[in-house]
Coordinates of N, CA and C in Angstrom, one line a residue:
X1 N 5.3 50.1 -24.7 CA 5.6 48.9 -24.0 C 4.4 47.9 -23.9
X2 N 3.3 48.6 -23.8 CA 2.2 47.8 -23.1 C 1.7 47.1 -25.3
X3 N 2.2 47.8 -25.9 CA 1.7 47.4 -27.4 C 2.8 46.4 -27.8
X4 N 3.8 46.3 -27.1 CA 4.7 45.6 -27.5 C 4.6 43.9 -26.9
X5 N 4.4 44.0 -25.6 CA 4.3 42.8 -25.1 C 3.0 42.3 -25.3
X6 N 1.2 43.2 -26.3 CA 0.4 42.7 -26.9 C 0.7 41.8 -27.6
X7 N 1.4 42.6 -28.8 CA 2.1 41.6 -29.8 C 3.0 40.9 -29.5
X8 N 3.6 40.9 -29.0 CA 4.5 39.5 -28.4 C 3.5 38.1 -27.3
X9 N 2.6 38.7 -27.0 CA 1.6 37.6 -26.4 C 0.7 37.0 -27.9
X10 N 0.6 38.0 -28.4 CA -0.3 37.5 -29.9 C 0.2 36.3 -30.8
X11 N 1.9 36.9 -30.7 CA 3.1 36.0 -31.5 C 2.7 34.5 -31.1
X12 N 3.1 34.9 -29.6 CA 3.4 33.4 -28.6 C 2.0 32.6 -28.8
X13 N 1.0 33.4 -29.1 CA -0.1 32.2 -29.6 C -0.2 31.8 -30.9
X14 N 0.3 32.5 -31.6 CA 0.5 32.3 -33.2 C 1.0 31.2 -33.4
X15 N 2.3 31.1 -32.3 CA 3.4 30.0 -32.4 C 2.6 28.8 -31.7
X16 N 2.1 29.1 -30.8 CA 1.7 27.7 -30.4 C 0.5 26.8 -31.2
X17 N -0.6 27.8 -32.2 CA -1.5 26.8 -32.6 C -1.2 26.9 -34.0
X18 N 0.2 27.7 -34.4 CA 0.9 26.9 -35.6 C 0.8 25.4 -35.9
X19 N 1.6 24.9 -35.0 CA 1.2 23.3 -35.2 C -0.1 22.9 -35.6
X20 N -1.1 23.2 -34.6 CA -2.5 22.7 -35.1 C -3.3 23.0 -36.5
X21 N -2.8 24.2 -36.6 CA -3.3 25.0 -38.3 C -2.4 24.1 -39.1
X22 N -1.5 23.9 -39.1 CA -0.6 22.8 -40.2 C -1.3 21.4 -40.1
X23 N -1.3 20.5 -38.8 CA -2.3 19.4 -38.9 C -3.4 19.4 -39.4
X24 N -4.5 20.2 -39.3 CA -6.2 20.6 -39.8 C -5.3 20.8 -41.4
X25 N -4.7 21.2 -42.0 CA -4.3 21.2 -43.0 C -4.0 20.3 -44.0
X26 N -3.3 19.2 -43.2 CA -2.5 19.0 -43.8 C -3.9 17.2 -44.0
X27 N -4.9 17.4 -42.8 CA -5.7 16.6 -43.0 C -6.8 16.4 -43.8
X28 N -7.1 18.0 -44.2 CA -8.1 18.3 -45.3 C -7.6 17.9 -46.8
X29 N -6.0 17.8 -47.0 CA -5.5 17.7 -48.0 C -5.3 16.0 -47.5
X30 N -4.9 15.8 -47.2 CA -5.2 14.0 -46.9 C -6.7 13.3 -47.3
X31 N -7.4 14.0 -46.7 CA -9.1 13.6 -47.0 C -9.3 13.8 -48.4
X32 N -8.8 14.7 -49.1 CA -9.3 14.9 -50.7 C -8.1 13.5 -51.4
X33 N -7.0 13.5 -51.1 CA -6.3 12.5 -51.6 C -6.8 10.6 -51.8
X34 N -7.5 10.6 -50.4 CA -8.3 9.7 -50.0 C -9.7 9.2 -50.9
X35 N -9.9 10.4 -51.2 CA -11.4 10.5 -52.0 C -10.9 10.4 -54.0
X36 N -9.5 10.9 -53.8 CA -9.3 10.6 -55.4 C -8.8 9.4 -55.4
X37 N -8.3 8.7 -54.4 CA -7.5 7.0 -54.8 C -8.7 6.4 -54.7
X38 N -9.8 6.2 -54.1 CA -10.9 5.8 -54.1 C -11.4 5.8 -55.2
X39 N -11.5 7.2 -55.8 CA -12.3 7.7 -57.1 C -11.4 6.7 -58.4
X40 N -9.9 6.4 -58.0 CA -9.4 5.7 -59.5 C -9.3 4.2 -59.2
X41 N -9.5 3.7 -57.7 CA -9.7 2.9 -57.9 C -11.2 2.1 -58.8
X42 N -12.2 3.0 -58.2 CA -13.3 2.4 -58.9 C -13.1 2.4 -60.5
X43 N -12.3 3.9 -61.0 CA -11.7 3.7 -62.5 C -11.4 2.9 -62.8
X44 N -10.4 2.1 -61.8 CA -9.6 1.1 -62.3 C -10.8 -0.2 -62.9
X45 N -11.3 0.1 -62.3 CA -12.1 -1.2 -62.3 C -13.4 -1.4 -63.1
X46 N -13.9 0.0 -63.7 CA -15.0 0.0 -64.6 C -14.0 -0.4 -66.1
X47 N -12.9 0.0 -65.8 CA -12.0 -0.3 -67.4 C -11.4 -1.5 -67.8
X48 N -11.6 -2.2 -66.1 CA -10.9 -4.1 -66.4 C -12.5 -4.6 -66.8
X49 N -13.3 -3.6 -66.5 CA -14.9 -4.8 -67.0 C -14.7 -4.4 -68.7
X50 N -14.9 -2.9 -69.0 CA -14.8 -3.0 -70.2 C -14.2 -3.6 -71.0
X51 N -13.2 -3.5 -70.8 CA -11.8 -4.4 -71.9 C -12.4 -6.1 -71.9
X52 N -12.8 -6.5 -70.4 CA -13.5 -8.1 -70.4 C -14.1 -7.8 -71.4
X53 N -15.2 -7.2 -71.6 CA -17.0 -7.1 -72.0 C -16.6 -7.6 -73.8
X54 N -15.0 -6.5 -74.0 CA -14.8 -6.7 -75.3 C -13.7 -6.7 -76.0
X55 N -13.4 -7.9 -74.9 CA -12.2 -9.0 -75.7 C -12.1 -9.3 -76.9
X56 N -13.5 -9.9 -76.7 CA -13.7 -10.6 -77.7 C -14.2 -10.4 -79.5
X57 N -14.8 -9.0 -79.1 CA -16.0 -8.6 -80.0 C -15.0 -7.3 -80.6
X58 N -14.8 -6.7 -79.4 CA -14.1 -5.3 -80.0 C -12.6 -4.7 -79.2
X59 N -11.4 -5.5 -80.1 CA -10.3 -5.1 -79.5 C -10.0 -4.0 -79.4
X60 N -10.3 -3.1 -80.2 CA -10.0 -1.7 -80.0 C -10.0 -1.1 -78.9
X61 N -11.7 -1.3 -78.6 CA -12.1 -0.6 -77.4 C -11.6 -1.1 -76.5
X62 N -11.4 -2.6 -76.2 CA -10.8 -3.3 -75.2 C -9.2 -2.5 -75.0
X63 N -8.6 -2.8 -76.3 CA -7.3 -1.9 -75.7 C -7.5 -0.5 -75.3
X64 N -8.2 0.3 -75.4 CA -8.4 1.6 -74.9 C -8.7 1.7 -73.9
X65 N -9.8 0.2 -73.4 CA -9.7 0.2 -72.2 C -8.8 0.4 -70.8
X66 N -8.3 -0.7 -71.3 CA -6.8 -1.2 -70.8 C -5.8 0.1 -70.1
X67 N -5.9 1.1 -71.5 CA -4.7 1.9 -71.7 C -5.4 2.9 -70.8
X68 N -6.5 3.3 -70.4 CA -7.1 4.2 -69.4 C -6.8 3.3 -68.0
X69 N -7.2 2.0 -68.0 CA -7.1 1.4 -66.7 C -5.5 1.8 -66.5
X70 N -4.4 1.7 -66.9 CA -3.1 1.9 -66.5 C -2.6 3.0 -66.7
X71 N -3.7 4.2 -66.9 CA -3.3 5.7 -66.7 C -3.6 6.0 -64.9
X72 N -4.5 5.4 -64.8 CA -5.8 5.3 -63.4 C -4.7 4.5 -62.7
X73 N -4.1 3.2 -62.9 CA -3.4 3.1 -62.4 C -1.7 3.6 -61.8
X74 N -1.3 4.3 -62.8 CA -0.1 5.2 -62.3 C -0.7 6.5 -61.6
X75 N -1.9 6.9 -61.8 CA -2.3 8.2 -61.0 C -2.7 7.7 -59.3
X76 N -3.4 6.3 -59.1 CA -3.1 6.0 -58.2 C -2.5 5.9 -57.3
X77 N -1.1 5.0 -58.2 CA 0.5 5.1 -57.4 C 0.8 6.5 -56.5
X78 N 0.6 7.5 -58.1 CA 1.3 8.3 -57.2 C 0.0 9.4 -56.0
X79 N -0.9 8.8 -56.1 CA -2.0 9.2 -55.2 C -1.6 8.7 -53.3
X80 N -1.3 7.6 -54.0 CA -0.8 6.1 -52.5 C 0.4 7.1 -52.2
X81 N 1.6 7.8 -52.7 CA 2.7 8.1 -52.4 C 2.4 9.1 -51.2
X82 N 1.5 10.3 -52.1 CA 1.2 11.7 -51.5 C 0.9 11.6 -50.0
X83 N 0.0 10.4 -50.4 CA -0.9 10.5 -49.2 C 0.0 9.7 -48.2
X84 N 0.9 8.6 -48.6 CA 1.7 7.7 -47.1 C 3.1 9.5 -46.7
X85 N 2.9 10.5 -47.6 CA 3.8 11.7 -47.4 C 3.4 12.2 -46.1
X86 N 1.7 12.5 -46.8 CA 1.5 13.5 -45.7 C 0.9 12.5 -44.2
X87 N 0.6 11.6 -44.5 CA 0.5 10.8 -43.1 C 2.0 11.3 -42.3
X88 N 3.0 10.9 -43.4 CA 4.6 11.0 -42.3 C 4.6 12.2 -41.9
X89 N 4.2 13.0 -42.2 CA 4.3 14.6 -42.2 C 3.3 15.5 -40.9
X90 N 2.1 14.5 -41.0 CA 0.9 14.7 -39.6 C 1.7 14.2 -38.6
X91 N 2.2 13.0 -39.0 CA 2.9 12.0 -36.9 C 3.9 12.6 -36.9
X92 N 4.9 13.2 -38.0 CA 5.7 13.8 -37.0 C 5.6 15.6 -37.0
X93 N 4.7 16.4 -37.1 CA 4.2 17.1 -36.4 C 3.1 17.5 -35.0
X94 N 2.9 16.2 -35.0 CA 2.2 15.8 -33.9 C 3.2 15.5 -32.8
X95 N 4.1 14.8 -33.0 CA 4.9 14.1 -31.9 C 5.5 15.6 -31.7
X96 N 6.2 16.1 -32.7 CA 7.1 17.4 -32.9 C 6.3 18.4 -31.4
X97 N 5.2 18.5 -31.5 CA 4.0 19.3 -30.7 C 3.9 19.0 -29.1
X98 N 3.5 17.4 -29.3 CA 3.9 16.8 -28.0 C 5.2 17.0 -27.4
X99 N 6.3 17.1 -27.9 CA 7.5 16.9 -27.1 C 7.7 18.5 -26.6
X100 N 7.1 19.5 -27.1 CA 7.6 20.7 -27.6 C 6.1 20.7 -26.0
X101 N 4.9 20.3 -26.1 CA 4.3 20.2 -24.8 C 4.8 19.8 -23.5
X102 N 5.5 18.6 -23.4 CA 6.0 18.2 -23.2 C 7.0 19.0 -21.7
X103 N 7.8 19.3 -23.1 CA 8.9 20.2 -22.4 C 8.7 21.2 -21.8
X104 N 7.3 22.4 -22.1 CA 6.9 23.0 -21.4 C 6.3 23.0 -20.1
X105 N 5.7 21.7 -20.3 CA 4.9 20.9 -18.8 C 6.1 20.9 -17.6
X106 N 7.4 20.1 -18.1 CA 8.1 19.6 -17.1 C 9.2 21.5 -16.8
X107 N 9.6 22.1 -17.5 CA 9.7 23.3 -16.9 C 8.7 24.0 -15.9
X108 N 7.9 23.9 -16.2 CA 6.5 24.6 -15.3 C 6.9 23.8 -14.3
X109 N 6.7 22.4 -14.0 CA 7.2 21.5 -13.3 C 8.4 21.9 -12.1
X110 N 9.4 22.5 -12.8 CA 10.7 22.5 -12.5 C 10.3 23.9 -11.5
X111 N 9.9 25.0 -12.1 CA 9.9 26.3 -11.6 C 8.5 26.0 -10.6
X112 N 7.9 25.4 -10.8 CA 6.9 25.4 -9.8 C 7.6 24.7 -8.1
X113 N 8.5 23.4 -8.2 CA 9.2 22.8 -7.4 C 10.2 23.7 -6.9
X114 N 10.9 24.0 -7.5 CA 11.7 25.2 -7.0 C 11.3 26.5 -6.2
X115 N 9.7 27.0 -6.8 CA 9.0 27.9 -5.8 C 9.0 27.5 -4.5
X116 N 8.5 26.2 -4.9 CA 7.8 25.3 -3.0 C 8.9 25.3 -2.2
X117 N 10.5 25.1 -2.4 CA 11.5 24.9 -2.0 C 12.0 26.0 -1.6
X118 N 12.1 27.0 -1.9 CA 12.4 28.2 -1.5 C 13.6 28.5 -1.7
X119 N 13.9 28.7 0.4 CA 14.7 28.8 0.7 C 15.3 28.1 1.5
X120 N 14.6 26.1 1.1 CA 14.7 25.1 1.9 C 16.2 24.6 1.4
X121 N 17.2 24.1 2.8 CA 18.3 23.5 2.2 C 18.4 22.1 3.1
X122 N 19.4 21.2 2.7 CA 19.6 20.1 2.7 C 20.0 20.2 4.6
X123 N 20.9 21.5 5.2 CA 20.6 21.6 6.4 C 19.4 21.7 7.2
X124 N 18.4 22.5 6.5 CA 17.1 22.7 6.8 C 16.5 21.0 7.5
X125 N 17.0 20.4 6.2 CA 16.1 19.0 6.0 C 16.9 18.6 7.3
X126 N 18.4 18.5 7.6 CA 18.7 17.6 8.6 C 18.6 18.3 9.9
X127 N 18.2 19.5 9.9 CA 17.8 19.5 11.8 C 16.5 19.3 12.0
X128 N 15.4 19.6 10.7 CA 13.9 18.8 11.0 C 14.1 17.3 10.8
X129 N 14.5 16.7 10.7 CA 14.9 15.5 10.6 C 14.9 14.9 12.4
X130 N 16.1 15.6 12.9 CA 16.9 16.0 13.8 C 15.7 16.1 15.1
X131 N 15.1 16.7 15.0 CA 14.2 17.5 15.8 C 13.1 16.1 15.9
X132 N 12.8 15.7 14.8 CA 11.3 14.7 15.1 C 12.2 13.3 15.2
X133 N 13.2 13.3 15.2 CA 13.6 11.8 15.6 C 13.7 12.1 17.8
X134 N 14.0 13.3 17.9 CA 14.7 13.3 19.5 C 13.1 13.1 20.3
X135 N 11.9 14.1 19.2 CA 10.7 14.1 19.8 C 10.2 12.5 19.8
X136 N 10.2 11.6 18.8 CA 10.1 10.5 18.9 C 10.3 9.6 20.2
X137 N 11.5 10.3 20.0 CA 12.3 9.1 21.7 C 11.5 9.8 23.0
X138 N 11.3 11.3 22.9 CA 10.5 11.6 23.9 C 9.6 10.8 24.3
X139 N 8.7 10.5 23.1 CA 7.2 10.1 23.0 C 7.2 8.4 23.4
X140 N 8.3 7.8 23.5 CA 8.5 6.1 23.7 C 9.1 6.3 25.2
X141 N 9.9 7.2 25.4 CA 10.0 7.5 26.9 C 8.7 7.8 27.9
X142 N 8.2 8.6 27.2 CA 6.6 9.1 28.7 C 5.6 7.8 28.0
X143 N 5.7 7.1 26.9 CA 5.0 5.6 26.5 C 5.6 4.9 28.2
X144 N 7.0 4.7 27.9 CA 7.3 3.4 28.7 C 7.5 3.8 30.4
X145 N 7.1 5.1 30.4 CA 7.1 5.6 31.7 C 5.8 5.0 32.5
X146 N 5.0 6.0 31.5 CA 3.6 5.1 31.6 C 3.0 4.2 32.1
X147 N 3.5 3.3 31.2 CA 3.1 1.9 31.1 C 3.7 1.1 32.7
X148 N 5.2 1.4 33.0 CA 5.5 1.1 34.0 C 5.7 1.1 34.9
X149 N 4.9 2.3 35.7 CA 4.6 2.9 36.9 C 2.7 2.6 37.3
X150 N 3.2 1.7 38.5 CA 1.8 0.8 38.8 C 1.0 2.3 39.4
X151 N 0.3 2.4 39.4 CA -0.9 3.7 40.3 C -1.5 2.9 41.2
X152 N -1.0 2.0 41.8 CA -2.0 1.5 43.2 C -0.6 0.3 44.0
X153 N -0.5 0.7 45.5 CA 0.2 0.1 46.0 C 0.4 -1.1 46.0
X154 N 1.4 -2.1 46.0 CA 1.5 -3.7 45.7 C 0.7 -4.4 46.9
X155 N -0.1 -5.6 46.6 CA -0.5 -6.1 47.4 C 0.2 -7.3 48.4
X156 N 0.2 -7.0 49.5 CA 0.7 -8.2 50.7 C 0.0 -9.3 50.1
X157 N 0.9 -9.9 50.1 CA 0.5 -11.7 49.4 C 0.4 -12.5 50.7
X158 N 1.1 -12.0 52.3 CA 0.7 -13.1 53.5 C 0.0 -12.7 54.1
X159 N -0.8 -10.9 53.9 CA -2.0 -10.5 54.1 C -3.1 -11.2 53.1
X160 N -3.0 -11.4 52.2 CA -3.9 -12.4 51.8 C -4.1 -13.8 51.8
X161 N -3.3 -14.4 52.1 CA -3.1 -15.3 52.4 C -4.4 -16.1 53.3
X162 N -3.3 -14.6 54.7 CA -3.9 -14.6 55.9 C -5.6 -15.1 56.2
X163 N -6.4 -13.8 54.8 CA -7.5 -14.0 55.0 C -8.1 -14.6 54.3
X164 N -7.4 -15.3 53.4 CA -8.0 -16.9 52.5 C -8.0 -17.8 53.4
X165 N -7.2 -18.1 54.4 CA -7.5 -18.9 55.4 C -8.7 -18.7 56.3
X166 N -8.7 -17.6 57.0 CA -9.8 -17.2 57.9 C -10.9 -17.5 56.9
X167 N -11.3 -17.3 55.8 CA -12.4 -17.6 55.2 C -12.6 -18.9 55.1
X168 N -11.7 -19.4 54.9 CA -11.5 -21.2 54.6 C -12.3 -21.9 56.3
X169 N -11.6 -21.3 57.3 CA -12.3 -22.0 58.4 C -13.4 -21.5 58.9
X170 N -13.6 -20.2 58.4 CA -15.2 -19.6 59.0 C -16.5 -20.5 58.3
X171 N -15.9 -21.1 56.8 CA -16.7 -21.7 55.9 C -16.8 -23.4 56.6
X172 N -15.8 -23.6 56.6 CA -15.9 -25.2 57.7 C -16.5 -24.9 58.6
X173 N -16.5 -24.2 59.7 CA -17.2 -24.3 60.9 C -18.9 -24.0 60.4
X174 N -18.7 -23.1 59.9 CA -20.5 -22.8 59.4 C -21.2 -24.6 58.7
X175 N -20.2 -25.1 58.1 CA -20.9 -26.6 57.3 C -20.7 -27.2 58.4
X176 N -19.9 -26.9 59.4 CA -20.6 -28.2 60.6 C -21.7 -27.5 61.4
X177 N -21.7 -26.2 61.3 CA -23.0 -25.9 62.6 C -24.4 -26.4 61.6
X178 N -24.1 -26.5 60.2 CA -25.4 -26.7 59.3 C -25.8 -28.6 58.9
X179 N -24.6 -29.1 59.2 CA -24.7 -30.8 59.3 C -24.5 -31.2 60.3
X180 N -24.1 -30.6 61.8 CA -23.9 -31.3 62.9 C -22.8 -31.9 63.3
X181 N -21.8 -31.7 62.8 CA -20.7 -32.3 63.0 C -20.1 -32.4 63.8
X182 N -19.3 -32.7 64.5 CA -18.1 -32.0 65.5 C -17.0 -33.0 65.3
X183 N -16.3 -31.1 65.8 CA -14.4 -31.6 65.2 C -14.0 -32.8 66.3
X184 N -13.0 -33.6 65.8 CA -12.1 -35.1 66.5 C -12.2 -34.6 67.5
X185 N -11.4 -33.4 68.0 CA -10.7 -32.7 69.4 C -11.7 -32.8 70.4
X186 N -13.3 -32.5 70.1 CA -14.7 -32.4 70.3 C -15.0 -34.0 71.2
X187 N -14.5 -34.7 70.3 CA -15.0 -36.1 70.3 C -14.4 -36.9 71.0
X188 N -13.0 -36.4 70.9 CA -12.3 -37.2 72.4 C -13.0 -36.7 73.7
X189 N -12.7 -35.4 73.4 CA -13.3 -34.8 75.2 C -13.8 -35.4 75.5
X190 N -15.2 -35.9 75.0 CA -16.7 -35.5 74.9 C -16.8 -37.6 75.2
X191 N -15.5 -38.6 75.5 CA -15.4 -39.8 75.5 C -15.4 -40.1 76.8
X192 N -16.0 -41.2 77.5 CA -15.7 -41.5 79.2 C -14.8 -42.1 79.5
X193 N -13.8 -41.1 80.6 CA -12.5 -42.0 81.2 C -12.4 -43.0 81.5
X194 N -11.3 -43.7 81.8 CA -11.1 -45.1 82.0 C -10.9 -45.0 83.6
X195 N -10.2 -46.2 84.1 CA -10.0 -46.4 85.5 C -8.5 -45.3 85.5
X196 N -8.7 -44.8 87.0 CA -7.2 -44.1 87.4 C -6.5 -44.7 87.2
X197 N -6.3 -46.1 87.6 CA -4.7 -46.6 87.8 C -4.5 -47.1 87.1
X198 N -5.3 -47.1 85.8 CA -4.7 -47.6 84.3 C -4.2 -46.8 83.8
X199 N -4.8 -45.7 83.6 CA -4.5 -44.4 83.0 C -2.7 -44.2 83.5
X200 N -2.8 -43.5 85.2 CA -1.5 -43.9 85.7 C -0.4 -44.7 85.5
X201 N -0.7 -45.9 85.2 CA 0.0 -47.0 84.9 C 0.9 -47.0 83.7
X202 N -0.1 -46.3 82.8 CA 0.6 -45.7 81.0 C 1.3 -45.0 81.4
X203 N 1.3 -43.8 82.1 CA 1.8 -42.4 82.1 C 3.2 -42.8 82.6
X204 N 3.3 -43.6 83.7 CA 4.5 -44.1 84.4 C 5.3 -44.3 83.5
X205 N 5.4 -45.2 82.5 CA 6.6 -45.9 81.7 C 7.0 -44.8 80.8
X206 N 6.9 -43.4 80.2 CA 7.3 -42.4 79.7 C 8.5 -42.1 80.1
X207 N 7.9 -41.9 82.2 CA 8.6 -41.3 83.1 C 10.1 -41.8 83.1
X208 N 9.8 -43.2 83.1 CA 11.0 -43.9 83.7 C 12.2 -44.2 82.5
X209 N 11.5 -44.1 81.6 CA 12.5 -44.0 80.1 C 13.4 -42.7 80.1
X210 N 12.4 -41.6 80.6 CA 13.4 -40.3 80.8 C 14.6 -40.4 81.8
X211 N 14.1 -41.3 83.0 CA 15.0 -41.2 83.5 C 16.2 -41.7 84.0
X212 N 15.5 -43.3 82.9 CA 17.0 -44.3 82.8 C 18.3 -43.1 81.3
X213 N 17.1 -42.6 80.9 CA 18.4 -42.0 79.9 C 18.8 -41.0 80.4
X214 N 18.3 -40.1 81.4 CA 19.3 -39.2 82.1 C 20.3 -39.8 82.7
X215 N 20.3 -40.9 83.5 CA 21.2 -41.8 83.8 C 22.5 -42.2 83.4
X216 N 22.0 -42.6 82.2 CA 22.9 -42.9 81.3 C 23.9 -41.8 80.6
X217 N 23.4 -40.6 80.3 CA 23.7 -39.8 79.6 C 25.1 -38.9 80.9
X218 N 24.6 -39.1 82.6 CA 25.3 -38.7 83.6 C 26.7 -39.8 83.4
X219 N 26.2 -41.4 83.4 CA 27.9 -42.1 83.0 C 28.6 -42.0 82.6
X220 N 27.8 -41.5 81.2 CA 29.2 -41.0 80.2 C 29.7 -39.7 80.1
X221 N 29.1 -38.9 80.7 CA 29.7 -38.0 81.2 C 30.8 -37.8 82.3
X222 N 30.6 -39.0 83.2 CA 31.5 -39.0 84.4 C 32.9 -39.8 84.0
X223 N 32.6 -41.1 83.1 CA 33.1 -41.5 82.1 C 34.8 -40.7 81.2
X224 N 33.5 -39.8 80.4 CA 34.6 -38.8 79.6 C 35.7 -38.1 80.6

């Protein structure tokens, strides 16, 4: 058992850096392709000087030239072919690898999510749901309890009042004991009376108004 699932871990790496052994491959053989189109281009090109050099002088060689330049040239072609082959052949072994990563990532993904989740269900979700919305409302309730309950008894506004006044006149009287003042009430007293039977004389005519309208007010009563 224990030699079995060796070689079956051995396999499973076999398989996975397969891809990579085919790319490293398939690149070494791309690099030498690269080095022979190279190599016939410069062919190509020593054999268009020659045939120039001897156009004129020596057709022969010229056409031999020629006829090498357009051997160099079809080995080219098919050099450019090989090589746009194996380019198609690297990207899509590469992508092939990627996707094939890919897919393994997001399973791991999958089984790993599924671990975390358990034995979590959609009821699960709605009574914790359930639970921190009711504690919410708790927490805005003992907020606005709070907030709304004064900690110190309301103050008498005609008790204060009271003693904004008192201060108001304790402060007047002190500015007159400090300037000398004295209040009107002060200042009448404090004036010398006139004659008695003047004074008397005023007082009288109040009297007698009262008592022509008591008078009056007995007529119409005896009247009615």
């Amino acid at each position: 058992m224990w030699l079995s699932s060796w070689i079956g871990g051995s396999g499973g790496q076999k398989r996975k850096d397969a891809p990579k052994k085919a790319i490293l491959d398939l690149r070494q053989q791309l690099d030498m392709l690269q080095k022979r189109e190279r190599h016939l281009e410069n062919q190509m090109a020593k054999q268009q000087e020659i045939a120039k050099e001897n156009a004129l002088t020596n057709k022969t060689a010229a056409r031999n030239a020629l006829k090498r330049k357009k051997q160099h040239e079809n080995s080219l072609e098919q050099t450019s072919g090989q090589i746009s082959m194996l380019e198609q052949q690297i990207y899509s072994i590469e992508s092939a690898n990627i996707n094939q990563e890919t897919l393994v990532a997001m399973k791991n993904a999958g089984a790993a999510m599924k671990k975390i989740h358990g034995k979590l269900t959609m009821e699960d979700v709605d009574v914790t749901m359930e639970q921190l919305r009711e504690q919410h409302e708790l927490t805005q309730e003992i907020g606005n309890a709070i907030t709304s309950m004064p900690l110190t008894e309301p103050i008498d506004e005609d008790e204060l009042q009271a003693d904004l006044d008192k201060l108001e006149q304790e402060a007047v009287d002190e500015k007159m004991l400090k300037t000398g003042t004295v209040p009107v009430a002060d200042s009448l007293s404090s004036l010398p009376s006139g004659p008695n039977g003047a004074l008397k004389g005023k007082s009288k005519a109040p009297i007698e108004e009262e008592d022509e309208e008591a008078e009056l007010a007995k007529l119409q009563a005896e009247m009615a």
